Coordinates of C-alpha atoms and ligand atoms in Angstrom, one line a residue:
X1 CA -23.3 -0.4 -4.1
X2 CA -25.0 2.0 -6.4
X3 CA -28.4 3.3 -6.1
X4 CA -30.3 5.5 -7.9
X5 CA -31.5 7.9 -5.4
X6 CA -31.2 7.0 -1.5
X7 CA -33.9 7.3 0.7
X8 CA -33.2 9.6 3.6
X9 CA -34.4 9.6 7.2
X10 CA -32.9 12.7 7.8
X11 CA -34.2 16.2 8.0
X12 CA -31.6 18.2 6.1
X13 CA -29.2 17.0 3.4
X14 CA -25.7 18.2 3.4
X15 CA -23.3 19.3 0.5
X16 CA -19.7 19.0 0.1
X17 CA -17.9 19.9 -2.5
X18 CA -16.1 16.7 -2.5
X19 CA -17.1 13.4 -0.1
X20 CA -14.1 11.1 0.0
X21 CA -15.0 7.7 1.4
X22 CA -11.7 6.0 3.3
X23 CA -9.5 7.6 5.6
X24 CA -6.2 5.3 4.9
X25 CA -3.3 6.9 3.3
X26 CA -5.1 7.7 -0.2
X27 CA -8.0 9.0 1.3
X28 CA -6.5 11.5 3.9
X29 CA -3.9 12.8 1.3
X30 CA -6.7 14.1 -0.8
X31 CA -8.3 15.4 2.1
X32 CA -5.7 17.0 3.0
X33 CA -4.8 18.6 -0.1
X34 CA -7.8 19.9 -0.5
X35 CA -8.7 21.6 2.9
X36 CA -4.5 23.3 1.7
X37 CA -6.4 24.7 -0.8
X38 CA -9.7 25.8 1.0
X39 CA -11.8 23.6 -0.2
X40 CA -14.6 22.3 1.8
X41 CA -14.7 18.3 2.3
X42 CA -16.1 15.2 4.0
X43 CA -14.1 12.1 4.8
X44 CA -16.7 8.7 5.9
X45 CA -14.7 6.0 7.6
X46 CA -16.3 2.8 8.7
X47 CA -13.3 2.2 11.3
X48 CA -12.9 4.5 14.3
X49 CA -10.5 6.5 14.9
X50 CA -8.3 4.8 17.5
X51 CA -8.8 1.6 15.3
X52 CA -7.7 3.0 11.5
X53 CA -4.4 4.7 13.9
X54 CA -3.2 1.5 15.0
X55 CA -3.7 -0.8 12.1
X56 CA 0.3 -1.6 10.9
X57 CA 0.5 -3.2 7.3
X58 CA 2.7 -1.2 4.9
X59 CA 6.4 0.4 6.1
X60 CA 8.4 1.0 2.8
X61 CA 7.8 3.9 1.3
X62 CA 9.8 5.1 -2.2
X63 CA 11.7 8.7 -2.1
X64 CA 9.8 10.2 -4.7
X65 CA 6.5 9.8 -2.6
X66 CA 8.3 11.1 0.7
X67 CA 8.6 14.1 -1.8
X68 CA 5.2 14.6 -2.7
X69 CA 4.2 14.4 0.8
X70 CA 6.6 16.9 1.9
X71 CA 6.3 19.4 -0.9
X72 CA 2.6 19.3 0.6
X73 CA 3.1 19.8 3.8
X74 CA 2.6 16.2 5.0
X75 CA 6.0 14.9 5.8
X76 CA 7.0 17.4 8.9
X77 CA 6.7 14.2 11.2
X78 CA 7.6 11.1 9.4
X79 CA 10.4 13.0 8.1
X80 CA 11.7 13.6 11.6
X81 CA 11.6 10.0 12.7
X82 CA 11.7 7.8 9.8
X83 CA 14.9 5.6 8.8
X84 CA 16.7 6.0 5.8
X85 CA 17.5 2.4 3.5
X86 CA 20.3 2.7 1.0
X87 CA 21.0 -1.0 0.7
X88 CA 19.1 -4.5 0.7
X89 CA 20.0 -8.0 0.7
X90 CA 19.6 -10.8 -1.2
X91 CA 20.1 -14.0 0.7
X92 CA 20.3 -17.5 -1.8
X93 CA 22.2 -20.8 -2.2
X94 CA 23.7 -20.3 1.6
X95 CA 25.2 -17.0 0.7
X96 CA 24.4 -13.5 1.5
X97 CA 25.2 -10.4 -1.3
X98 CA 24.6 -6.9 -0.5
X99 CA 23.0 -4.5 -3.1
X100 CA 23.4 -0.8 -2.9
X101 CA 20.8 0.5 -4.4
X102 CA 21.2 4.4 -3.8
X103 CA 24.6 4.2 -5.3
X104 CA 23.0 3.5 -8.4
X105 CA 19.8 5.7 -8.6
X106 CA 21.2 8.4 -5.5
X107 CA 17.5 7.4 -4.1
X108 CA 16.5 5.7 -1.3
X109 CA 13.5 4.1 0.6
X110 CA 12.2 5.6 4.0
X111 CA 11.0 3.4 6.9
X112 CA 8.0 4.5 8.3
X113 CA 4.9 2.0 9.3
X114 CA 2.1 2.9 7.9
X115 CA 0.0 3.8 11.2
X116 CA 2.4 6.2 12.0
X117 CA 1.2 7.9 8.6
X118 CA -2.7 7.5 9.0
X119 CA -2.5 8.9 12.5
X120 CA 0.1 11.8 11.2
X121 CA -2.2 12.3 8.1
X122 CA -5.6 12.5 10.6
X123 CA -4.4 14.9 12.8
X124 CA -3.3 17.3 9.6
X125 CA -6.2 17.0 7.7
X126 CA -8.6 16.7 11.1
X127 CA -7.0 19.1 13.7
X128 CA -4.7 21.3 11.6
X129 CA -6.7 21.8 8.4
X130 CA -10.4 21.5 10.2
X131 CA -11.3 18.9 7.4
X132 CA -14.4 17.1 9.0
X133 CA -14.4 13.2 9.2
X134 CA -17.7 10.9 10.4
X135 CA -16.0 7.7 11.9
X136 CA -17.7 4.3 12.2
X137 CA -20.1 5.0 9.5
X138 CA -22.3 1.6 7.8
X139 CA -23.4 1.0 4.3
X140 CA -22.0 3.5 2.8
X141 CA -24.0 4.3 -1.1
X142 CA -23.4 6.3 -3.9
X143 CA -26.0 7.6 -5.8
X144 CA -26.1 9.6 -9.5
X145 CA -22.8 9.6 -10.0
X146 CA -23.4 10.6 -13.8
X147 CA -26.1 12.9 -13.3
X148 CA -23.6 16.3 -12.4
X149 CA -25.4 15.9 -8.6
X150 CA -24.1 12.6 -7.1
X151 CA -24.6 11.9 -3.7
X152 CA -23.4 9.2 -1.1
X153 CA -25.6 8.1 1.7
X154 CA -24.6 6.0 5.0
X155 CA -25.8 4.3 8.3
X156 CA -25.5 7.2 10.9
X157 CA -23.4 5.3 13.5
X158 CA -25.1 6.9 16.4
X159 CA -28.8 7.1 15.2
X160 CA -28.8 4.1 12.6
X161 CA -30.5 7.2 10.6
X162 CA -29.5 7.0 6.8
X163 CA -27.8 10.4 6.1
X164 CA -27.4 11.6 2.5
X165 CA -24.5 14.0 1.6
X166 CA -24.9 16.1 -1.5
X167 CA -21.2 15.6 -3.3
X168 CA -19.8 18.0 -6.5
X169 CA -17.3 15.1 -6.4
X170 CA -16.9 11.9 -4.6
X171 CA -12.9 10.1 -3.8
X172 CA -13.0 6.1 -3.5
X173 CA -10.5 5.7 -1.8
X174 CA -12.4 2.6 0.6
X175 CA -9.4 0.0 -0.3
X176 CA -9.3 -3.3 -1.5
X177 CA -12.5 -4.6 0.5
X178 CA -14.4 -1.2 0.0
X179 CA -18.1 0.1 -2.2
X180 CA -17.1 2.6 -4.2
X181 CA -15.1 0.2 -6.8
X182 CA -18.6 -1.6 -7.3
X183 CA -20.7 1.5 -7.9
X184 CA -18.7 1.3 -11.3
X185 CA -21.3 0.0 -14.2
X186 CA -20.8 -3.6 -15.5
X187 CA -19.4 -2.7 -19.5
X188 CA -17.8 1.0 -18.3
X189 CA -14.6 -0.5 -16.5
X190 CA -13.0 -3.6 -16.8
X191 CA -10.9 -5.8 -14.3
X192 CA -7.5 -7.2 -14.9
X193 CA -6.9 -10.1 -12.2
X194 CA -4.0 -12.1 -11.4
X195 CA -3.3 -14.8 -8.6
X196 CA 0.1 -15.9 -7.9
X197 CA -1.1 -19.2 -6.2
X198 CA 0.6 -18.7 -3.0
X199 CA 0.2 -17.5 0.3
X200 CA 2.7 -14.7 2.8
X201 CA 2.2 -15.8 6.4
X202 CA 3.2 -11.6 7.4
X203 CA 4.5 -11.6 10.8
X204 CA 4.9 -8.6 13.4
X205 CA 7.6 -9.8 16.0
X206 CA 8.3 -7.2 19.3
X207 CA 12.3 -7.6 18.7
X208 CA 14.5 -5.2 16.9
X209 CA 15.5 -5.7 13.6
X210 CA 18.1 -8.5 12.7
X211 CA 20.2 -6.6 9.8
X212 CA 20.4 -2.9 8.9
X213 CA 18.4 -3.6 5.7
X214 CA 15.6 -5.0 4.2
X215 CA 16.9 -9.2 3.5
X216 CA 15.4 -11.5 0.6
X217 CA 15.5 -14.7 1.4
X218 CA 14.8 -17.5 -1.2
X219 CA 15.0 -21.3 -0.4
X220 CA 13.8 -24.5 -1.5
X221 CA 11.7 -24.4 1.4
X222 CA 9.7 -20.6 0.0
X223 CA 10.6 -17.3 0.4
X224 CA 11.2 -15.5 3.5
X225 CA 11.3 -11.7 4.0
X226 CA 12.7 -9.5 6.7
X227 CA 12.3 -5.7 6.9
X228 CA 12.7 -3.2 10.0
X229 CA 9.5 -1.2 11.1
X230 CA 11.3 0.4 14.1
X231 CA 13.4 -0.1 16.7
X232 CA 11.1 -2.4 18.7
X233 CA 9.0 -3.8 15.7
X234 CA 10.1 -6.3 12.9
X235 CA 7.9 -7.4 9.5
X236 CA 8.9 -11.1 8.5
X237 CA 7.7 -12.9 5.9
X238 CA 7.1 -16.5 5.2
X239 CA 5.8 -18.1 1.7
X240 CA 3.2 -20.8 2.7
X241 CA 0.6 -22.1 0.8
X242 CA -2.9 -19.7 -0.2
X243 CA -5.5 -19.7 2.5
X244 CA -3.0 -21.9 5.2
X245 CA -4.4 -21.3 8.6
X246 CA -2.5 -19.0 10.6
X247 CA -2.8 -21.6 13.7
X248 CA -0.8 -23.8 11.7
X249 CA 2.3 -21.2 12.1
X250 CA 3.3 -21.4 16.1
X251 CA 6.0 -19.3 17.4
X252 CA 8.6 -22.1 17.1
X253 CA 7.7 -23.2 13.9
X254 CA 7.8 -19.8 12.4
X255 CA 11.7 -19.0 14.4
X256 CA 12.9 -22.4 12.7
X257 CA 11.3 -21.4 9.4
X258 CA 12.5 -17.7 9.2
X259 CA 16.6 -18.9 10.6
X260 CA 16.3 -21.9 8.4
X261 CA 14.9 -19.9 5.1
X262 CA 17.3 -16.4 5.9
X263 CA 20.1 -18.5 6.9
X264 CA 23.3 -17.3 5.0
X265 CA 27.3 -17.3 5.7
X266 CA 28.1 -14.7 8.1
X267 CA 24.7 -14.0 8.4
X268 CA 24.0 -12.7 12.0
X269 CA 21.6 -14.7 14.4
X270 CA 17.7 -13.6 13.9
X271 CA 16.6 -11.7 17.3
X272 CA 13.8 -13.4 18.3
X273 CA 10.4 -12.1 20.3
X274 CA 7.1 -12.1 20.6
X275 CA 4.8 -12.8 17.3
X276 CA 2.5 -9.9 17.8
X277 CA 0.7 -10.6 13.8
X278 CA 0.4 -13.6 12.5
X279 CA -1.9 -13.6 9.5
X280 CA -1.7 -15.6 6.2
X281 CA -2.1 -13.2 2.8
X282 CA -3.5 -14.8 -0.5
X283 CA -1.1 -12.8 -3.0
X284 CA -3.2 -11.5 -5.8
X285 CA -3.2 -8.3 -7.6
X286 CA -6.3 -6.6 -10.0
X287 CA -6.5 -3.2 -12.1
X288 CA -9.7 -1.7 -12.6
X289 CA -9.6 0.7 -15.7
X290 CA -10.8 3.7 -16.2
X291 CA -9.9 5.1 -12.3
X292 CA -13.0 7.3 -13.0
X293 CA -16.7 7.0 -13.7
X294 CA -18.5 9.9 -14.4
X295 CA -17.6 12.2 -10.9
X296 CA -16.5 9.3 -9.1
X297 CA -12.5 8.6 -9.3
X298 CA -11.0 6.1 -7.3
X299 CA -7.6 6.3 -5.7
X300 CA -5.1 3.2 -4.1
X301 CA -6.4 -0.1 -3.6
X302 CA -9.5 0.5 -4.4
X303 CA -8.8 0.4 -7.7
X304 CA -5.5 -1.2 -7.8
X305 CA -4.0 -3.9 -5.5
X306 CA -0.2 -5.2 -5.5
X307 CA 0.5 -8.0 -3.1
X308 CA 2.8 -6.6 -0.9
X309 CA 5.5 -8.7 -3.3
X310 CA 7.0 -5.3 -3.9
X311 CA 6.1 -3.2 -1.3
X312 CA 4.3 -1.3 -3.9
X313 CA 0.3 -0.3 -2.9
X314 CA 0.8 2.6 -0.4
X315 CA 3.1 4.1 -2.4
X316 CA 0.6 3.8 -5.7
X317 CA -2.0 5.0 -3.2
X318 CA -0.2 8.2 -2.3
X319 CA 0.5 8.8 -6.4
X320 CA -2.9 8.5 -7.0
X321 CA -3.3 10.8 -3.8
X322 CA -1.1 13.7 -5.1
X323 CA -3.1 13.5 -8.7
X324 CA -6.7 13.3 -7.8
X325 CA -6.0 16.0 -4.9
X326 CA -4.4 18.5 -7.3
X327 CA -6.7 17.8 -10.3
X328 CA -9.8 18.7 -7.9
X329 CA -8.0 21.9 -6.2
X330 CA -7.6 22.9 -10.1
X331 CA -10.9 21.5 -10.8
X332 CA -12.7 23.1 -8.3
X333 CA -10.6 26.5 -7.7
X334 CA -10.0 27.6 -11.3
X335 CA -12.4 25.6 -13.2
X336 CA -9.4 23.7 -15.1
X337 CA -10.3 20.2 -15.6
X338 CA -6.9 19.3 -17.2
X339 CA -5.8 16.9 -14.0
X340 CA -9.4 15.0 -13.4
X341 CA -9.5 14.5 -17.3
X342 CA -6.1 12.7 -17.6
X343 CA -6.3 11.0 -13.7
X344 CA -7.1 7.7 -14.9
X345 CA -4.5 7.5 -17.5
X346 CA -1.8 9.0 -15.6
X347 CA -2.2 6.9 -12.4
X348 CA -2.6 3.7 -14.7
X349 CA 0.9 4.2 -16.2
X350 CA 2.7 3.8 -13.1
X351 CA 0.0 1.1 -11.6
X352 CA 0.8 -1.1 -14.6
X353 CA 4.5 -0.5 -14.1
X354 CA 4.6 -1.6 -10.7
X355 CA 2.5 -4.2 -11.9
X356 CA 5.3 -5.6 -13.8
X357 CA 7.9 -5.4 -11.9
X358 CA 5.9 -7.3 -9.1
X359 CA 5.4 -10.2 -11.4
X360 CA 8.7 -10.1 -12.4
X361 CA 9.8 -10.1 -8.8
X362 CA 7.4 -12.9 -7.6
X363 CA 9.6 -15.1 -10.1
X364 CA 13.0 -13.9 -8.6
X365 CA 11.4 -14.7 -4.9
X366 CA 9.4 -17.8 -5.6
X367 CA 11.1 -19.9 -8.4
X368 CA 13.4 -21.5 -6.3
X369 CA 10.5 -23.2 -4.3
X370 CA 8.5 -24.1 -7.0
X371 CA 9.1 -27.6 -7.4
X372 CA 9.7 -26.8 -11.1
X373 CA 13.6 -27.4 -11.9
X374 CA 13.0 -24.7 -14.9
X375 CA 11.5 -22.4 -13.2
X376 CA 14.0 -22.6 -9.9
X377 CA 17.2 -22.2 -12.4
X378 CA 15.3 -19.3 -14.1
X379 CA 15.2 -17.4 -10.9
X380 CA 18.8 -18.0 -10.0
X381 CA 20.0 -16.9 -13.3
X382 CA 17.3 -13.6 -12.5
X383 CA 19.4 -13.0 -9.3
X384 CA 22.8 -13.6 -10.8
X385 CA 22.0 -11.1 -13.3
X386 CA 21.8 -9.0 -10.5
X387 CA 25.2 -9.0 -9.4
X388 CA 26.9 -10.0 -12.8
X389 CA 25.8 -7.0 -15.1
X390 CA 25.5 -3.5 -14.0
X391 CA 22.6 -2.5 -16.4
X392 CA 20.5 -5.2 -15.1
X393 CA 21.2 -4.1 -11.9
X394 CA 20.8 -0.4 -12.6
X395 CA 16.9 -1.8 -14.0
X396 CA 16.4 -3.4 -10.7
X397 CA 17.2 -0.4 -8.4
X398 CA 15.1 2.1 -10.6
X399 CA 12.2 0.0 -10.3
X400 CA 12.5 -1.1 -6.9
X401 CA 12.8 2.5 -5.9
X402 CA 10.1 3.8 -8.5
X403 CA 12.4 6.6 -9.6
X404 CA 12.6 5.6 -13.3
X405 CA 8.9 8.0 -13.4
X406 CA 8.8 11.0 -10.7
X407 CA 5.6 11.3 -9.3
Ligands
FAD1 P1 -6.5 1.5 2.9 O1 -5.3 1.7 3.6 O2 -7.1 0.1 2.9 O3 -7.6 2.5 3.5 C1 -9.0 2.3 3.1 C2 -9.8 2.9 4.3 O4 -11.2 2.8 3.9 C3 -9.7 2.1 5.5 O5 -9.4 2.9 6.6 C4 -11.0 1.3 5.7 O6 -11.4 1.1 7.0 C5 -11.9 2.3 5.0 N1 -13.1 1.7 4.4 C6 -13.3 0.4 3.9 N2 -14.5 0.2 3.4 C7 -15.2 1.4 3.6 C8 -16.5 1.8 3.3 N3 -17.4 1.0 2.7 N4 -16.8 3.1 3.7 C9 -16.0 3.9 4.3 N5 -14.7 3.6 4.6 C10 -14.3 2.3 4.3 N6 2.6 -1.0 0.5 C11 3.8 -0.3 0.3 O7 3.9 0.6 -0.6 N7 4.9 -0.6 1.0 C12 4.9 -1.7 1.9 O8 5.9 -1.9 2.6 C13 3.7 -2.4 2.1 N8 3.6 -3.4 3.0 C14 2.4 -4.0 3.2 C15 2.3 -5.1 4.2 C16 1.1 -5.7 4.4 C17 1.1 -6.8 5.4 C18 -0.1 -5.3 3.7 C19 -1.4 -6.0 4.0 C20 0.0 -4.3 2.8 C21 1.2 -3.7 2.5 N9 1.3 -2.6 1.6 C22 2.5 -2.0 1.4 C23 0.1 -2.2 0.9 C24 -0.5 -0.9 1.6 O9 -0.7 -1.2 3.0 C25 -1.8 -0.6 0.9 O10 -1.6 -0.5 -0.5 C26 -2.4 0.8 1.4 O11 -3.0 0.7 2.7 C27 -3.4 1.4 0.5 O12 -3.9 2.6 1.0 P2 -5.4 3.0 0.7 O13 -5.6 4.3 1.3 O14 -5.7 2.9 -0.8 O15 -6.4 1.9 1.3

């Protein structure tokens, strides 16, 4: 929400040279980057701490990000205990075929769940760096962001006081359901939408993975997915339809559905355990363009979302991340605007890639249960391609990997 100037209860504004609101992966990477470089910061989280550390969604994460993290002095940890993927597995018509991806592009995916990041990036940017971050804030405002003095304002958690922060810059990096992305004037950025029409019930199950790789499964019945967390913690997937009520899915339903739907020759037996997620996600995507209004520039899913089709949002969030951190360090150390000035642009090029290839994907994953004969041969030929001609398959890897463009 945007007002024009907020109306403070307390007795003495603050500054910061930048506020960034959100402490997932896109906010905390900026943070981060910029307490590297000196600079002083505010992150405003409306979770607490213990909450945003235990929060599992995303667990694929692309080489070339792992990189970018490391080169920053962010990856010490998940580079010490993630797993390596070289390989997935495509599972159709009763038959299972292995693709090696890293022999194609030498790249490969890490495994690492995503709150093992957050609580790896808060304890760098909080503890190690001394970057300052206000938990459970409410009703978090920006104000003047054209004026060359924006400011954001919030709910004081503890007093119910609304503070105001004086901000050179501000980071939206709030995620799909945060404010910043709304502060952006009707006419100055415009949204691209698309809805597949179809639902993922995502699954956390207690039980060790079932196969050494990330398996595609596509059946008449919808598309099931299977990819390792850790040793103890396995993501499925099951295609139902948008909005389905989780309650629908018990545990024996959703065991018959995932051996049914990954079922394959030779494949081995699912292990089963306890479902310890079960919730149902619309799959939808939307780009808002520019990334930047005035000295507001918004970073992962608050300006971009990609169904988790791909696996593709955390690592667009850390991209994002890497350029909107070094643009402000350059920005804000040596008065060279170059980075801020090209952000949007840069980020978009790669957002809209991903973009693609998730639509292209969706196809490949959800023709065969269409109920649409054309569509259902389509994707078959789409995931013979795969195996028949090496250049197609050489595409796939690069953009499943998102090494075509180095970030
Ligand atoms: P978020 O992680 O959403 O962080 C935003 C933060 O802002 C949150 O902490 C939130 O509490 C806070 N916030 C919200 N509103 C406000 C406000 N008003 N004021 C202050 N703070 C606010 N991506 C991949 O790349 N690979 C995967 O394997 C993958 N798997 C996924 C599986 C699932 C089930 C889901 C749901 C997503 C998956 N994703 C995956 C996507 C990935 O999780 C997101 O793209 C990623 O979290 C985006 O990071 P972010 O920092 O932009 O936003």
């Amino acid at each position: 929400m945007t007002a024009a100037s907020p109306a403070a209860n307390s007795a003495a504004t603050q500054r910061f040279s930048v506020v960034v609101v959100g402490a997932g992966p896109a906010g905390l990477t900026v943070g981060s980057i910029l307490r590297a470089a000196g600079v002083d910061c505010l992150v405003l989280e409306t979770g607490t701490r213990a909450f945003i550390e235990r929060r599992p969604r995303a667990g694929v994460i692309e080489e070339w990000a792992v990189r970018g993290l490391e080169r920053r002095g962010l990856a010490r940890t998940l580079l010490e205990r993630a797993q390596t993927h070289t390989e997935c597995e495509f599972r159709f018509a009763g038959e299972r075929y292995r693709f090696a991806y890293t022999e194609l592009t030498g790249s490969h995916h890490y495994i690492y769940p995503q709150q093992f990041l957050v609580t790896d990036l808060v304890r760098e940017y909080a503890d190690v760096r001394g970057g300052e971050i206000r938990f459970g804030v409410r009703d978090v405002r920006l104000h003047g962001l054209e004026s060359g003095r924006p400011s954001v304002s919030y709910l004081c958690p503890d007093s119910g006081e609304r503070c105001v922060v004086d901000a050179g810059f501000v980071a939206g990096c709030d995620g799909a359901r945060g404010v910043t992305r709304t502060a952006l004037p009707p006419g100055r950025a415009r949204v691209a939408r698309h809805d597949y029409g179809l639902g993922w019930l995502a699954l956390l199950a207690e039980a060790p993975p079932s196969c050494d790789c990330v398996v595609f499964g596509m059946h008449p019945r919808g598309f099931a997915g299977h990819m390792a967390r850790s040793p103890e913690v396995t993501r499925y997937y099951l295609q139902c339809p948008p909005g389905d009520d989780p309650e629908n899915w018990p545990h024996e339903r959703v065991w018959a559905q995932l051996r049914e739907r990954l079922g394959a020759a030779g494949a081995p037996p699912l292990k089963e355990g306890r479902l310890i997620e079960r919730r149902v996600l619309d799959m939808h995507n939307y780009v808002v363009e520019p990334m930047a209004f005035g000295r507001l520039f918004l970073a992962g899913d608050a300006a971009h979302l990609t169904a988790p089709i791909a696996a593709k949002g955390l690592n667009l969030a850390l991209h994002d991340a890497f350029l909107l951190g070094d643009g402000l360090v350059a920005a804000l150390t040596k008065g060279d605007d170059t980075g801020l000035s090209g952000y949007s642009a840069t980020c978009l090029a790669r957002v809209w890639d991903y973009q693609e290839f998730s639509q292209w994907l969706s196809g490949l994953y959800h023709g065969t249960a269409s109920g649409d004969p054309y569509r259902a041969g389509a994707a078959l030929a789409r995931l013979r391609r795969l195996f028949d001609s090496p250049v197609a398959a050489r595409a796939f890897a690069e953009q499943y990997l998102g090494c075509r463009t180095t970030g």
